[in-house]
Amino acid sequence: MAILFSNATVLPMTASGDEPRTFTGAVGIDGDRIALVTASETDAAAFRAAHPGLRVIDCRGKLLMPGLVNTHCHAAMTLQRSYADDISLMAWLHDYIWPFEAHQTPDDVALGMTLGIVEMLLGGVTSFVDMYYFENRCVEVAERLGIRALLGCNYFDTNIDEVLPQAEEAVRLAAAGSGRVRIAVAPHSPYTVSPENLVRGKELADKHGLHLMTHISETQDEVRIVREKYGRTSVEHLDRLGLLGPKTIGAHCVHVTDSDIATLAARGVTVSHNPQSNMKISSGVAPVEKLRAAGALVTIGTDGTCSNNDLDMFEELRTAAFLQKSATGDPVALPAYEALRLATANGARAMGCADGGLGVIREGALADVIVVDLQKPHLQPVHNVVSNVVYCGKASDVETVVVGGRIVVENRRIEGVDLPELYRGVAGAVARIKAAQ
């Protein structure tokens, strides 16, 4: 079905320089693509005439913008939300998270993934980059719920022989699907995966043309361990092994040197900035402005729900902008429009959708858009709609979500999900896992 969003304040994320950021007009969708972007009522009328039976959605008093892209999360970790808080990272991992995960079944992971995707869709996230276990089981979940996803099959030295075959299976399953879901290889980090096994993951990624993702320089402990083992920074170590390139997504990149920054930029690595997680675990502040100045591709991710503790990208946007202003002492650092670019067009580039194919509202782009209700006390008055979205917006302001031309959230109701039943299933799984520990 064709869709026409009329009378909308449109934020295309295509403006540069002093060009206007928004306009009032209409956006038409035909199939999985945006077919019309116009301020002309005549053009909108022609689109209506050319598409009999189309769905018209009146967006008066609302904002139409690209869906948000979350470039680093562990969506299935919704099962561990608030399970282990206010603990140092290494104790958090070794004493709480990894023991909990040891008792999770593939069905548990699929259930946690369902809850995570529901949370993201309701919050305006139309694409996400994940990194977890049993991603072969999560392909069906992402397909069923209609989100766009890059699912990273996470491994350590201890489980690589189990995970790599799962990744192969996931590649086959994704290839048979809609095309919205793709697979990546995800070694956990340079301090938990040996050089030999990092290379094995890269070889699998190269075999299938997959992205590769890993945690990079998240904490001072990681940097110390890598330097003690290999005599290099994490970035230098990964670069020497050939793991850094345009299809590499590095999460965090908090403790990076100027030389590391230059390398990340030169190799075309995506840096996924996770400000709230970094703050909560006291990892530090990523040098986002230095990375951007060097030409690195910087994006935004939430990380997992037990180190954040939610998947709200609106909160993440605001935190990212405020944190850079505070850390640099410069109120001009990471202005609102640039922060929003990190979570839209830049995120699309990280997922391999360059040239305006995703993350923007442009004719010919994939039809991943959201409608934000501006008729809220915290979004009024509207002096600057971009500032309102970034500095005042909330996930609950999202009213409608379209992915690939399909309406998956309408009037804050998500298609095909019984929320009370989902919550009961999650509670049951958590109770069983905790009892088994």
Short mmCIF file of C-alpha atoms in Angstrom, two decimals:
data_model
loop_
_atom_site.label_atom_id
_atom_site.label_comp_id
_atom_site.label_asym_id
_atom_site.label_seq_id
_atom_site.Cartn_x
_atom_site.Cartn_y
_atom_site.Cartn_z
CA MET A 1 0.00 0.00 0.00
CA ALA A 2 1.23 3.49 -0.84
CA ILE A 3 1.29 6.00 2.03
CA LEU A 4 1.14 9.79 1.95
CA PHE A 5 2.15 11.80 5.02
CA SER A 6 0.54 15.20 4.55
CA ASN A 7 0.78 18.56 6.36
CA ALA A 8 3.98 17.44 8.09
CA THR A 9 6.93 19.35 9.44
CA VAL A 10 9.56 17.38 7.53
CA LEU A 11 13.12 17.02 8.83
CA PRO A 12 14.94 15.27 5.96
CA MET A 13 18.48 15.30 7.46
CA THR A 14 19.83 16.31 4.04
CA ALA A 15 20.56 19.99 4.73
CA SER A 16 24.08 21.33 4.87
CA GLY A 17 25.56 24.71 5.73
CA ASP A 18 22.88 27.35 6.24
CA GLU A 19 20.17 25.49 4.35
CA PRO A 20 16.82 25.24 6.16
CA ARG A 21 16.62 22.11 8.30
CA THR A 22 12.88 21.58 7.90
CA PHE A 23 9.96 22.41 5.62
CA THR A 24 6.21 21.93 5.70
CA GLY A 25 4.94 19.51 3.12
CA ALA A 26 4.26 15.91 2.18
CA VAL A 27 6.17 12.67 1.87
CA GLY A 28 4.91 9.78 -0.23
CA ILE A 29 5.93 6.14 0.09
CA ASP A 30 5.46 3.54 -2.64
CA GLY A 31 6.58 0.01 -1.81
CA ASP A 32 9.69 0.09 0.36
CA ARG A 33 10.95 3.43 -0.98
CA ILE A 34 10.27 7.12 -0.54
CA ALA A 35 8.71 8.24 -3.81
CA LEU A 36 7.81 11.86 -3.07
CA VAL A 37 9.30 14.63 -0.94
CA THR A 38 7.63 17.96 -1.62
CA ALA A 39 6.44 21.27 -0.26
CA SER A 40 4.02 21.53 -3.18
CA GLU A 41 0.35 20.71 -2.61
CA THR A 42 0.05 20.23 -6.38
CA ASP A 43 2.68 17.47 -6.33
CA ALA A 44 0.99 15.87 -3.33
CA ALA A 45 -2.34 15.90 -5.17
CA ALA A 46 -0.72 14.29 -8.19
CA PHE A 47 0.71 11.54 -5.96
CA ARG A 48 -2.78 10.91 -4.57
CA ALA A 49 -4.22 10.66 -8.07
CA ALA A 50 -1.49 8.27 -9.19
CA HIS A 51 -2.03 5.94 -6.22
CA PRO A 52 -5.72 5.16 -5.81
CA GLY A 53 -6.46 3.57 -2.46
CA LEU A 54 -3.34 4.96 -0.80
CA ARG A 55 -3.26 5.59 2.96
CA VAL A 56 -3.19 9.29 3.88
CA ILE A 57 -1.83 10.19 7.33
CA ASP A 58 -2.37 13.79 8.43
CA CYS A 59 0.73 15.00 10.27
CA ARG A 60 -0.50 18.44 11.23
CA GLY A 61 1.34 19.42 14.42
CA LYS A 62 3.77 16.53 13.99
CA LEU A 63 7.31 15.96 12.80
CA LEU A 64 8.27 13.46 10.10
CA MET A 65 11.92 12.44 10.21
CA PRO A 66 14.19 9.47 9.43
CA GLY A 67 14.07 6.58 11.87
CA LEU A 68 16.88 6.44 14.41
CA VAL A 69 19.79 4.01 14.03
CA ASN A 70 21.21 2.40 17.18
CA THR A 71 24.71 1.26 16.20
CA HIS A 72 25.63 -0.76 19.29
CA CYS A 73 23.42 -2.72 21.61
CA HIS A 74 22.88 -6.14 23.13
CA ALA A 75 19.12 -6.16 22.71
CA ALA A 76 18.49 -9.55 24.31
CA MET A 77 20.08 -8.29 27.53
CA THR A 78 16.70 -6.79 28.38
CA LEU A 79 16.43 -9.92 30.54
CA GLN A 80 19.22 -8.46 32.69
CA ARG A 81 17.87 -4.92 32.95
CA SER A 82 18.76 -3.55 36.42
CA TYR A 83 20.03 -7.00 37.43
CA ALA A 84 23.51 -5.78 38.43
CA ASP A 85 23.99 -2.06 38.98
CA ASP A 86 26.62 0.18 40.58
CA ILE A 87 29.43 -2.37 40.13
CA SER A 88 32.83 -2.01 38.43
CA LEU A 89 32.98 -3.39 34.89
CA MET A 90 35.19 -6.42 35.49
CA ALA A 91 33.25 -7.52 38.60
CA TRP A 92 29.99 -6.80 36.75
CA LEU A 93 31.00 -9.09 33.88
CA HIS A 94 32.67 -11.91 35.82
CA ASP A 95 30.42 -12.09 38.89
CA TYR A 96 27.00 -11.24 37.44
CA ILE A 97 26.55 -10.97 33.68
CA TRP A 98 28.48 -13.96 32.39
CA PRO A 99 27.10 -16.33 35.09
CA PHE A 100 23.55 -15.20 34.21
CA GLU A 101 24.20 -15.72 30.51
CA ALA A 102 25.56 -19.23 31.15
CA HIS A 103 22.01 -20.31 32.05
CA GLN A 104 20.25 -18.63 29.11
CA THR A 105 18.79 -20.84 26.41
CA PRO A 106 18.37 -19.87 22.75
CA ASP A 107 14.65 -19.40 23.51
CA ASP A 108 15.53 -16.98 26.34
CA VAL A 109 17.69 -14.95 24.00
CA ALA A 110 14.93 -14.80 21.39
CA LEU A 111 12.51 -13.65 24.10
CA GLY A 112 14.90 -10.95 25.32
CA MET A 113 15.47 -9.88 21.72
CA THR A 114 11.71 -9.55 21.25
CA LEU A 115 11.43 -7.24 24.26
CA GLY A 116 14.42 -5.20 23.10
CA ILE A 117 13.11 -4.73 19.57
CA VAL A 118 9.67 -3.77 20.86
CA GLU A 119 11.28 -1.13 23.09
CA MET A 120 13.34 0.24 20.22
CA LEU A 121 10.49 0.35 17.71
CA LEU A 122 8.24 2.16 20.16
CA GLY A 123 11.11 4.64 20.65
CA GLY A 124 11.57 5.39 16.95
CA VAL A 125 14.54 3.10 16.25
CA THR A 126 14.07 1.62 12.79
CA SER A 127 17.55 0.06 12.45
CA PHE A 128 19.90 -1.41 15.02
CA VAL A 129 23.30 -3.06 15.23
CA ASP A 130 23.38 -5.91 17.72
CA MET A 131 26.09 -8.01 19.31
CA TYR A 132 25.07 -11.12 21.21
CA TYR A 133 24.67 -14.89 21.27
CA PHE A 134 22.29 -17.14 19.30
CA GLU A 135 21.80 -14.45 16.68
CA ASN A 136 20.79 -17.25 14.33
CA ARG A 137 17.63 -17.54 16.47
CA CYS A 138 17.13 -13.77 16.44
CA VAL A 139 16.88 -13.49 12.66
CA GLU A 140 13.26 -14.68 12.79
CA VAL A 141 12.43 -12.27 15.63
CA ALA A 142 13.73 -9.25 13.72
CA GLU A 143 11.98 -10.37 10.53
CA ARG A 144 8.67 -10.90 12.30
CA LEU A 145 8.69 -7.54 14.07
CA GLY A 146 9.68 -5.68 10.90
CA ILE A 147 12.80 -3.85 12.10
CA ARG A 148 16.01 -3.44 10.11
CA ALA A 149 18.96 -5.13 11.81
CA LEU A 150 22.64 -6.00 11.60
CA LEU A 151 23.04 -8.94 13.99
CA GLY A 152 26.58 -9.55 15.24
CA CYS A 153 27.41 -13.12 16.32
CA ASN A 154 29.44 -12.56 19.49
CA TYR A 155 32.24 -14.92 20.49
CA PHE A 156 35.12 -15.42 22.92
CA ASP A 157 38.02 -17.87 22.78
CA THR A 158 35.87 -20.24 24.84
CA ASN A 159 32.94 -20.49 22.43
CA ILE A 160 34.26 -19.61 18.98
CA ASP A 161 33.84 -23.15 17.65
CA GLU A 162 30.18 -23.04 18.65
CA VAL A 163 29.45 -19.50 17.42
CA LEU A 164 31.05 -19.48 13.97
CA PRO A 165 28.79 -22.30 12.69
CA GLN A 166 25.81 -20.37 14.12
CA ALA A 167 26.99 -17.34 12.15
CA GLU A 168 27.08 -19.42 8.97
CA GLU A 169 23.53 -20.60 9.67
CA ALA A 170 22.40 -17.03 10.40
CA VAL A 171 23.84 -15.87 7.06
CA ARG A 172 21.75 -18.49 5.25
CA LEU A 173 18.60 -17.60 7.19
CA ALA A 174 19.02 -13.87 6.58
CA ALA A 175 19.66 -14.41 2.88
CA ALA A 176 16.31 -16.19 2.62
CA GLY A 177 14.45 -13.32 4.29
CA SER A 178 13.30 -9.82 3.44
CA GLY A 179 16.74 -8.26 3.08
CA ARG A 180 16.18 -6.08 6.16
CA VAL A 181 18.23 -8.40 8.39
CA ARG A 182 21.93 -8.99 7.86
CA ILE A 183 24.61 -10.79 9.84
CA ALA A 184 27.98 -9.66 11.19
CA VAL A 185 30.87 -11.31 12.99
CA ALA A 186 31.46 -9.97 16.49
CA PRO A 187 34.56 -10.98 18.49
CA HIS A 188 33.97 -9.59 21.96
CA SER A 189 37.16 -7.52 22.32
CA PRO A 190 40.93 -7.60 21.83
CA TYR A 191 41.45 -8.51 25.49
CA THR A 192 39.04 -11.50 25.56
CA VAL A 193 39.78 -12.97 22.12
CA SER A 194 43.23 -14.18 21.04
CA PRO A 195 44.91 -12.82 17.90
CA GLU A 196 44.37 -16.18 16.17
CA ASN A 197 40.65 -16.14 16.88
CA LEU A 198 40.28 -12.49 15.95
CA VAL A 199 41.74 -13.40 12.55
CA ARG A 200 39.40 -16.42 12.25
CA GLY A 201 36.43 -14.08 12.68
CA LYS A 202 37.80 -11.67 10.10
CA GLU A 203 38.29 -14.53 7.62
CA LEU A 204 34.65 -15.57 8.07
CA ALA A 205 33.50 -11.97 7.60
CA ASP A 206 35.57 -11.67 4.42
CA LYS A 207 34.22 -14.99 3.11
CA HIS A 208 30.63 -13.73 3.19
CA GLY A 209 31.24 -9.97 2.81
CA LEU A 210 30.05 -9.30 6.36
CA HIS A 211 30.60 -6.45 8.77
CA LEU A 212 32.81 -7.05 11.80
CA MET A 213 32.21 -5.42 15.17
CA THR A 214 33.97 -5.44 18.50
CA HIS A 215 34.45 -3.43 21.69
CA ILE A 216 37.51 -1.18 21.39
CA SER A 217 39.29 0.73 24.18
CA GLU A 218 36.22 0.80 26.39
CA THR A 219 38.06 0.94 29.70
CA GLN A 220 41.50 1.69 31.07
CA ASP A 221 41.68 -1.93 32.24
CA GLU A 222 41.23 -3.15 28.68
CA VAL A 223 43.94 -0.84 27.38
CA ARG A 224 46.30 -1.98 30.14
CA ILE A 225 45.66 -5.69 29.50
CA VAL A 226 46.18 -5.36 25.74
CA ARG A 227 49.35 -3.35 26.20
CA GLU A 228 50.75 -5.87 28.71
CA LYS A 229 49.96 -8.78 26.38
CA TYR A 230 50.88 -7.30 23.02
CA GLY A 231 52.82 -4.10 23.65
CA ARG A 232 50.31 -1.97 21.73
CA THR A 233 47.09 -0.04 22.14
CA SER A 234 43.89 -1.88 21.29
CA VAL A 235 43.60 0.04 18.02
CA GLU A 236 47.21 -0.70 17.07
CA HIS A 237 46.72 -4.37 17.92
CA LEU A 238 43.55 -4.73 15.83
CA ASP A 239 45.08 -2.78 12.96
CA ARG A 240 48.16 -4.98 12.92
CA LEU A 241 45.86 -8.02 12.64
CA GLY A 242 44.00 -6.48 9.69
CA LEU A 243 40.66 -6.13 11.47
CA LEU A 244 40.11 -2.42 10.86
CA GLY A 245 38.30 -1.26 7.74
CA PRO A 246 35.12 0.38 6.38
CA LYS A 247 33.04 -2.62 7.46
CA THR A 248 34.35 -2.50 11.05
CA ILE A 249 32.21 -1.05 13.85
CA GLY A 250 34.13 -0.27 17.03
CA ALA A 251 32.03 0.28 20.12
CA HIS A 252 33.09 2.87 22.72
CA CYS A 253 36.64 3.98 21.70
CA VAL A 254 36.93 5.91 24.95
CA HIS A 255 40.65 5.55 25.73
CA VAL A 256 42.20 6.21 22.33
CA THR A 257 45.37 8.14 21.57
CA ASP A 258 45.73 10.78 18.87
CA SER A 259 47.50 8.15 16.78
CA ASP A 260 44.60 5.73 17.36
CA ILE A 261 42.13 8.39 16.24
CA ALA A 262 44.10 8.96 13.04
CA THR A 263 44.14 5.22 12.36
CA LEU A 264 40.40 4.81 12.94
CA ALA A 265 39.70 7.67 10.55
CA ALA A 266 42.15 6.46 7.91
CA ARG A 267 40.74 2.92 7.94
CA GLY A 268 37.14 4.13 7.71
CA VAL A 269 36.13 2.45 10.96
CA THR A 270 32.75 3.36 12.45
CA VAL A 271 32.96 4.50 16.07
CA SER A 272 29.76 3.82 18.01
CA HIS A 273 29.59 6.32 20.86
CA ASN A 274 27.67 5.01 23.90
CA PRO A 275 27.66 7.93 26.34
CA GLN A 276 25.21 6.72 28.97
CA SER A 277 26.81 3.29 29.31
CA ASN A 278 30.26 4.87 29.51
CA MET A 279 29.02 7.20 32.23
CA LYS A 280 27.26 4.50 34.23
CA ILE A 281 30.21 2.11 34.29
CA SER A 282 32.60 5.04 34.76
CA SER A 283 34.53 4.11 31.64
CA GLY A 284 35.26 7.72 30.75
CA VAL A 285 34.29 10.13 27.99
CA ALA A 286 34.97 9.27 24.36
CA PRO A 287 36.78 12.07 22.46
CA VAL A 288 33.92 12.48 19.99
CA GLU A 289 34.89 15.94 18.82
CA LYS A 290 38.48 14.85 18.17
CA LEU A 291 37.21 11.83 16.25
CA ARG A 292 34.85 13.95 14.16
CA ALA A 293 37.56 16.54 13.48
CA ALA A 294 39.85 13.76 12.24
CA GLY A 295 37.17 12.58 9.81
CA ALA A 296 36.13 9.41 11.63
CA LEU A 297 32.58 8.18 11.14
CA VAL A 298 30.94 8.62 14.57
CA THR A 299 27.51 7.21 15.40
CA ILE A 300 25.44 6.65 18.53
CA GLY A 301 24.43 3.47 20.33
CA THR A 302 22.79 2.66 23.63
CA ASP A 303 24.82 -0.43 24.58
CA GLY A 304 22.90 -3.05 26.59
CA THR A 305 20.04 -2.56 29.00
CA CYS A 306 21.98 -3.55 32.08
CA SER A 307 24.63 -0.90 31.49
CA ASN A 308 22.33 1.96 30.47
CA ASN A 309 19.52 0.75 31.44
CA ASP A 310 17.25 1.32 28.46
CA LEU A 311 17.30 1.51 24.66
CA ASP A 312 16.05 5.10 24.42
CA MET A 313 17.98 6.80 21.62
CA PHE A 314 16.45 10.20 22.37
CA GLU A 315 18.05 10.14 25.81
CA GLU A 316 21.30 9.00 24.22
CA LEU A 317 21.26 11.91 21.77
CA ARG A 318 20.79 14.47 24.49
CA THR A 319 23.45 12.90 26.69
CA ALA A 320 25.95 12.72 23.82
CA ALA A 321 25.55 16.40 23.03
CA PHE A 322 25.63 17.58 26.64
CA LEU A 323 28.58 15.36 27.55
CA GLN A 324 30.78 16.71 24.75
CA LYS A 325 29.98 20.29 25.72
CA SER A 326 30.89 19.51 29.33
CA ALA A 327 34.02 17.49 28.52
CA THR A 328 35.46 20.02 26.07
CA GLY A 329 34.39 23.16 27.91
CA ASP A 330 32.90 24.34 24.63
CA PRO A 331 29.13 25.01 24.46
CA VAL A 332 29.33 24.80 20.67
CA ALA A 333 30.62 21.22 20.70
CA LEU A 334 28.37 18.63 19.04
CA PRO A 335 25.43 20.93 18.19
CA ALA A 336 21.93 19.48 18.02
CA TYR A 337 21.76 18.93 14.25
CA GLU A 338 25.13 17.17 14.18
CA ALA A 339 24.13 14.98 17.12
CA LEU A 340 20.99 13.99 15.22
CA ARG A 341 23.08 13.22 12.15
CA LEU A 342 25.09 10.71 14.21
CA ALA A 343 21.87 8.82 14.95
CA THR A 344 20.43 8.94 11.42
CA ALA A 345 22.55 9.42 8.30
CA ASN A 346 25.82 8.40 9.97
CA GLY A 347 24.23 5.32 11.46
CA ALA A 348 22.96 4.37 8.02
CA ARG A 349 26.48 4.67 6.62
CA ALA A 350 27.77 2.43 9.40
CA MET A 351 25.31 -0.26 8.34
CA GLY A 352 26.55 -0.06 4.77
CA CYS A 353 23.73 2.11 3.40
CA ALA A 354 25.64 5.04 1.95
CA ASP A 355 24.68 7.52 -0.77
CA GLY A 356 21.45 8.59 0.91
CA GLY A 357 19.85 5.16 0.77
CA LEU A 358 18.88 5.20 4.46
CA GLY A 359 18.85 7.64 7.34
CA VAL A 360 17.46 10.52 5.28
CA ILE A 361 14.15 11.54 3.75
CA ARG A 362 14.94 11.73 0.07
CA GLU A 363 13.23 10.40 -3.03
CA GLY A 364 14.57 6.93 -3.73
CA ALA A 365 15.72 6.28 -0.15
CA LEU A 366 14.44 3.35 1.87
CA ALA A 367 11.17 4.24 3.56
CA ASP A 368 12.25 4.10 7.21
CA VAL A 369 10.57 7.09 8.83
CA ILE A 370 8.99 8.07 12.13
CA VAL A 371 6.29 10.52 13.17
CA VAL A 372 6.97 12.49 16.36
CA ASP A 373 4.05 14.18 18.10
CA LEU A 374 5.07 17.75 18.86
CA GLN A 375 1.90 18.47 20.81
CA LYS A 376 3.51 17.81 24.17
CA PRO A 377 4.25 20.29 26.97
CA HIS A 378 7.98 19.54 26.87
CA LEU A 379 8.10 20.17 23.09
CA GLN A 380 6.36 23.55 23.13
CA PRO A 381 6.91 26.23 22.00
CA VAL A 382 8.81 25.36 18.84
CA HIS A 383 11.53 27.96 18.37
CA ASN A 384 13.81 25.34 16.85
CA VAL A 385 12.37 21.90 16.11
CA VAL A 386 15.80 20.24 15.88
CA SER A 387 16.78 21.54 19.31
CA ASN A 388 13.45 20.37 20.67
CA VAL A 389 13.95 16.86 19.31
CA VAL A 390 17.54 16.50 20.56
CA TYR A 391 17.35 18.39 23.84
CA CYS A 392 13.73 17.74 24.85
CA GLY A 393 12.54 14.67 22.91
CA LYS A 394 11.52 11.38 24.51
CA ALA A 395 10.96 7.91 23.12
CA SER A 396 7.32 8.22 24.16
CA ASP A 397 6.86 11.12 21.72
CA VAL A 398 7.07 8.71 18.78
CA GLU A 399 3.60 8.01 17.43
CA THR A 400 4.12 6.11 14.16
CA VAL A 401 7.01 4.04 12.81
CA VAL A 402 7.48 2.85 9.22
CA VAL A 403 10.21 0.41 8.18
CA GLY A 404 10.66 -0.44 4.53
CA GLY A 405 7.27 1.07 3.72
CA ARG A 406 5.44 -1.05 6.33
CA ILE A 407 3.73 0.60 9.29
CA VAL A 408 5.02 -1.33 12.32
CA VAL A 409 3.93 1.10 15.04
CA GLU A 410 0.78 3.20 14.82
CA ASN A 411 -0.65 5.37 17.58
CA ARG A 412 1.99 3.80 19.85
CA ARG A 413 0.64 0.32 19.27
CA ILE A 414 3.04 -2.27 17.87
CA GLU A 415 1.77 -4.69 15.30
CA GLY A 416 1.51 -8.37 16.25
CA VAL A 417 2.70 -8.15 19.87
CA ASP A 418 0.66 -8.93 22.99
CA LEU A 419 2.62 -6.87 25.51
CA PRO A 420 1.20 -8.38 28.74
CA GLU A 421 1.93 -11.86 27.40
CA LEU A 422 5.46 -10.79 26.48
CA TYR A 423 6.06 -9.38 29.96
CA ARG A 424 4.83 -12.60 31.57
CA GLY A 425 7.16 -14.65 29.40
CA VAL A 426 10.13 -12.44 30.29
CA ALA A 427 9.38 -12.62 34.02
CA GLY A 428 9.16 -16.41 33.86
CA ALA A 429 12.45 -16.76 32.02
CA VAL A 430 14.24 -14.46 34.46
CA ALA A 431 12.88 -16.33 37.48
CA ARG A 432 14.06 -19.67 36.07
CA ILE A 433 17.56 -18.35 35.20
CA LYS A 434 18.07 -16.77 38.62
CA ALA A 435 16.94 -19.94 40.36
CA ALA A 436 19.46 -21.99 38.40
CA GLN A 437 22.46 -19.88 39.45
#
